């Protein structure tokens, strides 16, 4: 990454999970100033917000928490309602929240405008994107253009995980020197269990498979 960017400001879309926490440390390495934004949208468990706040405090970063509870009213699904069982039987999992990343990036853009941050970083990934259409590279590119045109600002949306699978995402956290921090302090589990998680939900299985693959490649037992 260009040395010029190290003098600029970035806003990380931050959930406190493996991917966004890896992006946090990526941002800290590459940008002079970093702030975080977390969205409270009626997600399945409030623990996600608590974990995001704790990590932000640990890293001494300014943390914005925005109320997006309207999402849970518009798009009830397994990620916003504990009454709906998580299922992967359909082409798009029922944990998909329609328009979530569209709205998150729109509001992140508005906040970035206010805090004078040119760069927006999000942990979306097309390689292990779970069938979510709003995690695709084509969507991010279109959103980057829309944000820039809508506010007449030259925003840059960075997606450092876009072409990485979970094993490679763990490798990136290790390269950044924070593998253990990400492993033991983040929340990926759909059931709200920090670190190793419940071990059975789709998010936990994907996370664990990637970690096991990476540690095995290094010759380390998980």
PDB file of C-alpha atoms in Angstrom, residues 14 17-27 161 169-170 172-173 176 178 182 186:
ATOM      1  CA  UNK A  14     -16.839  -3.008  12.600  1.00  0.00           C
ATOM      2  CA  UNK A  17     -16.085 -10.480  14.495  1.00  0.00           C
ATOM      3  CA  UNK A  18     -13.054 -12.202  12.990  1.00  0.00           C
ATOM      4  CA  UNK A  19     -13.216 -10.433   9.645  1.00  0.00           C
ATOM      5  CA  UNK A  20     -13.853  -6.871  10.791  1.00  0.00           C
ATOM      6  CA  UNK A  21     -11.284  -7.167  13.598  1.00  0.00           C
ATOM      7  CA  UNK A  22      -8.687  -8.323  11.101  1.00  0.00           C
ATOM      8  CA  UNK A  23      -9.655  -5.280   9.015  1.00  0.00           C
ATOM      9  CA  UNK A  24      -9.222  -3.070  12.103  1.00  0.00           C
ATOM     10  CA  UNK A  25      -5.598  -4.154  12.470  1.00  0.00           C
ATOM     11  CA  UNK A  26      -5.062  -3.887   8.732  1.00  0.00           C
ATOM     12  CA  UNK A  27      -6.296  -0.297   8.945  1.00  0.00           C
ATOM     13  CA  UNK A 161     -10.488  -9.855   2.562  1.00  0.00           C
ATOM     14  CA  UNK A 169      -7.863 -14.519   6.575  1.00  0.00           C
ATOM     15  CA  UNK A 170      -6.319 -16.254   9.586  1.00  0.00           C
ATOM     16  CA  UNK A 172      -3.429 -12.286   7.382  1.00  0.00           C
ATOM     17  CA  UNK A 173      -4.173 -11.846  11.087  1.00  0.00           C
ATOM     18  CA  UNK A 176      -0.384  -8.589  11.300  1.00  0.00           C
ATOM     19  CA  UNK A 178      -2.768 -10.508  16.038  1.00  0.00           C
ATOM     20  CA  UNK A 182      -8.539 -12.283  16.919  1.00  0.00           C
ATOM     21  CA  UNK A 186     -13.835 -11.801  18.623  1.00  0.00           C
TER      22      UNK A 186
END
